mmCIF file of C-alpha atoms in Angstrom:
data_model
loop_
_atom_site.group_PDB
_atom_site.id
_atom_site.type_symbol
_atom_site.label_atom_id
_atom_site.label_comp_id
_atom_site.label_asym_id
_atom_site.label_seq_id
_atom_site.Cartn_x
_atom_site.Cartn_y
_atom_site.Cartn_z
ATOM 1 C CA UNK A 1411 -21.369 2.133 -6.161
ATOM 2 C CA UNK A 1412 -24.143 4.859 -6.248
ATOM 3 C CA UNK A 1413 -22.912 8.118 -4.844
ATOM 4 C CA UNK A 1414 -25.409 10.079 -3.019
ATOM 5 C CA UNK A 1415 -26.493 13.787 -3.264
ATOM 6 C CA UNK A 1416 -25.614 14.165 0.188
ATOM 7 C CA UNK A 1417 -21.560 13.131 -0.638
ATOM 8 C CA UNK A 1418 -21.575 14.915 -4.095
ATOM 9 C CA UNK A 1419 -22.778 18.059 -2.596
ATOM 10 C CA UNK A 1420 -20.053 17.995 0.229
ATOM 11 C CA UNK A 1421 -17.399 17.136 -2.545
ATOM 12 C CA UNK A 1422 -18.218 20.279 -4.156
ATOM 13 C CA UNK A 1423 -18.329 22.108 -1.715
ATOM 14 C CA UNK A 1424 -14.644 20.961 -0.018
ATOM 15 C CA UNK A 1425 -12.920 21.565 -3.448
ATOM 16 C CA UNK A 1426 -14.616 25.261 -3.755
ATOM 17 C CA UNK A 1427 -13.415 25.982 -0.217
ATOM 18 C CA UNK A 1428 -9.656 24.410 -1.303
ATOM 19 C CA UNK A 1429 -10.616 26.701 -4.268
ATOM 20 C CA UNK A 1430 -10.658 30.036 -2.336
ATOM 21 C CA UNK A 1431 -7.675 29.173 0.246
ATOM 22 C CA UNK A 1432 -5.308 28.405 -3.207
ATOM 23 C CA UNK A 1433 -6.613 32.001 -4.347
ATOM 24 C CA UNK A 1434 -6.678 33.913 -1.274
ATOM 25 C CA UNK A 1435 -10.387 34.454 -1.331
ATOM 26 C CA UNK A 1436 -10.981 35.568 -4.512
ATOM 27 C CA UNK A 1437 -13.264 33.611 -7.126
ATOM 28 C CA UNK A 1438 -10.974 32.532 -9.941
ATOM 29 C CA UNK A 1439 -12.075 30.840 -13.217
ATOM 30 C CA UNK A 1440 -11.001 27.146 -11.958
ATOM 31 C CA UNK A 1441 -13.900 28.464 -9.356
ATOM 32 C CA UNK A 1442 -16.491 28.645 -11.722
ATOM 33 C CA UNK A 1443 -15.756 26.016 -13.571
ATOM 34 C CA UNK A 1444 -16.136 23.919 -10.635
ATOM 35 C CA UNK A 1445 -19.653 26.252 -9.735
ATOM 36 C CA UNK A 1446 -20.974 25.302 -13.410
ATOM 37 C CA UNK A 1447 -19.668 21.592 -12.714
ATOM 38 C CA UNK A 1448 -22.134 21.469 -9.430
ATOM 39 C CA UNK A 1449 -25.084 23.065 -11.606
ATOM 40 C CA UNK A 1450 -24.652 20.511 -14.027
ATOM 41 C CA UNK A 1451 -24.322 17.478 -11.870
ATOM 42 C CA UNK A 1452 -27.494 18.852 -9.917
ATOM 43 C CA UNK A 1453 -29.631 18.372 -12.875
ATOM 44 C CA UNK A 1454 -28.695 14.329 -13.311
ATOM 45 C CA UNK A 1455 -31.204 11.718 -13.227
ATOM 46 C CA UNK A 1456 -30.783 8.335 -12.320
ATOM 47 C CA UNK A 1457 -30.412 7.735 -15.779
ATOM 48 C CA UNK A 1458 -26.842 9.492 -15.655
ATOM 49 C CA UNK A 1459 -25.337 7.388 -12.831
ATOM 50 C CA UNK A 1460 -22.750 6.561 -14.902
ATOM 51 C CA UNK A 1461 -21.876 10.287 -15.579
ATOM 52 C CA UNK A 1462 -22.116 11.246 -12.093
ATOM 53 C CA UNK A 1463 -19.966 8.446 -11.002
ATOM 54 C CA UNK A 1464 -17.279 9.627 -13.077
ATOM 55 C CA UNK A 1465 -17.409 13.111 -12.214
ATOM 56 C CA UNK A 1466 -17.901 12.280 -8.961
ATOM 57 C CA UNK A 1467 -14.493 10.156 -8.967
ATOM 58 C CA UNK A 1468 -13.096 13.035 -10.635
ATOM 59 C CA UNK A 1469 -13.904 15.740 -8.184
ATOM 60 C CA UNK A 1470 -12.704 13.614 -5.382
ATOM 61 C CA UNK A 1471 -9.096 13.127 -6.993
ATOM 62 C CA UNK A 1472 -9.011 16.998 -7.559
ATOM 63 C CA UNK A 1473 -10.114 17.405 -4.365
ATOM 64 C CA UNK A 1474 -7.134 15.580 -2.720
ATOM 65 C CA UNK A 1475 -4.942 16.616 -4.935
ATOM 66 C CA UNK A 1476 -6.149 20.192 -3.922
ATOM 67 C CA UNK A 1477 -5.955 19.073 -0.439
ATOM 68 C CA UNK A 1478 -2.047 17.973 -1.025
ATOM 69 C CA UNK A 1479 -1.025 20.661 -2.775
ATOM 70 C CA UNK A 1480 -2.119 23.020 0.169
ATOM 71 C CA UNK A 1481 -0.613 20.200 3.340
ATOM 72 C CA UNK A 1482 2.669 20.499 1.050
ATOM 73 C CA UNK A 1483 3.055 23.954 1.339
ATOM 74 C CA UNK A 1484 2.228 24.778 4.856
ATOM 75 C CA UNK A 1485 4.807 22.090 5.186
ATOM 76 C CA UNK A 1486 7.512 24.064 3.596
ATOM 77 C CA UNK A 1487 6.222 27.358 5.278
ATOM 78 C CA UNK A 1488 6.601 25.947 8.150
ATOM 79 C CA UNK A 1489 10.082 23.919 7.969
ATOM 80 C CA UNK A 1490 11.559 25.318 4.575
ATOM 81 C CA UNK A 1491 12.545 23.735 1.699
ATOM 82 C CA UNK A 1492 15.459 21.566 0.676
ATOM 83 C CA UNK A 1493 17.663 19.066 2.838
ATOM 84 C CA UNK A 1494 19.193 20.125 6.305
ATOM 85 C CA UNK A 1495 22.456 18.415 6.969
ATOM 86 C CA UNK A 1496 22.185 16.046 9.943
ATOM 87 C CA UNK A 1497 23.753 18.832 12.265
ATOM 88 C CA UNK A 1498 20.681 21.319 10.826
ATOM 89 C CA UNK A 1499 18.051 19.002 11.574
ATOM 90 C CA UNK A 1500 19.290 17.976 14.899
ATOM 91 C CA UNK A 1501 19.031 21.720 15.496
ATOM 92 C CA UNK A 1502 15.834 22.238 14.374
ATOM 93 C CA UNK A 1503 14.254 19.226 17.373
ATOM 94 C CA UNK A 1504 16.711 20.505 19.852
ATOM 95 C CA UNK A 1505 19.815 18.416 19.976
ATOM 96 C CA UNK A 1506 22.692 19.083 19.391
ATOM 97 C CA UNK A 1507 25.624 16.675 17.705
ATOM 98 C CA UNK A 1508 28.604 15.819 19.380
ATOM 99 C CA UNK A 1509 31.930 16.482 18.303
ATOM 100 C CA UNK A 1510 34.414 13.803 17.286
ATOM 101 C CA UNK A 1511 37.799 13.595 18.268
ATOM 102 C CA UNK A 1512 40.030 15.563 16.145
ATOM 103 C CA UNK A 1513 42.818 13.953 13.854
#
């Protein structure tokens, strides 16, 4: 399949946003690298599809890996890390367990 400029250029420019969230705003070297990626891919012909395929496949598994990584940690911001015991995670939705009869 032929990718278009259109998808390319909105690849690029999701992983440089993921880019900037990962580094709190600030314009790190994976950054650029992925800058000099987009100037390079730009200058393609039709000649290269076969290039552009592949980097195109690339930069989409970065991107979702990128996309993972970040899902992953709001997910442990927001529920911590490790396992709860079942009386824990009952806790955590709002139940409580009840007691069994003592021996």
């Amino acid at each position: 399949a032929v990718v278009s400029t259109q998808s390319t250029g909105q690849t690029y420019k999701s992983l440089v946003t993921e880019l900037y969230a990962i580094h709190n705003g600030q314009l790190s070297e994976t950054t650029r690298r992925v800058y000099n990626e987009i100037q390079e891919v730009s200058k393609l012909d039709s000649d290269d599809l076969k290039v552009l395929n592949k980097r195109f496949a690339d930069a989409n598994n970065y991107l979702t890996l990128l996309k993972n990584l970040r899902i992953q940690q709001e997910l442990i911001e927001k529920y911590g890390k490790g396992e709860l015991t079942t009386e824990q995670a009952a806790n955590k939705v709002g139940l409580t367990i009840p007691k069994g009869p003592k021996d």
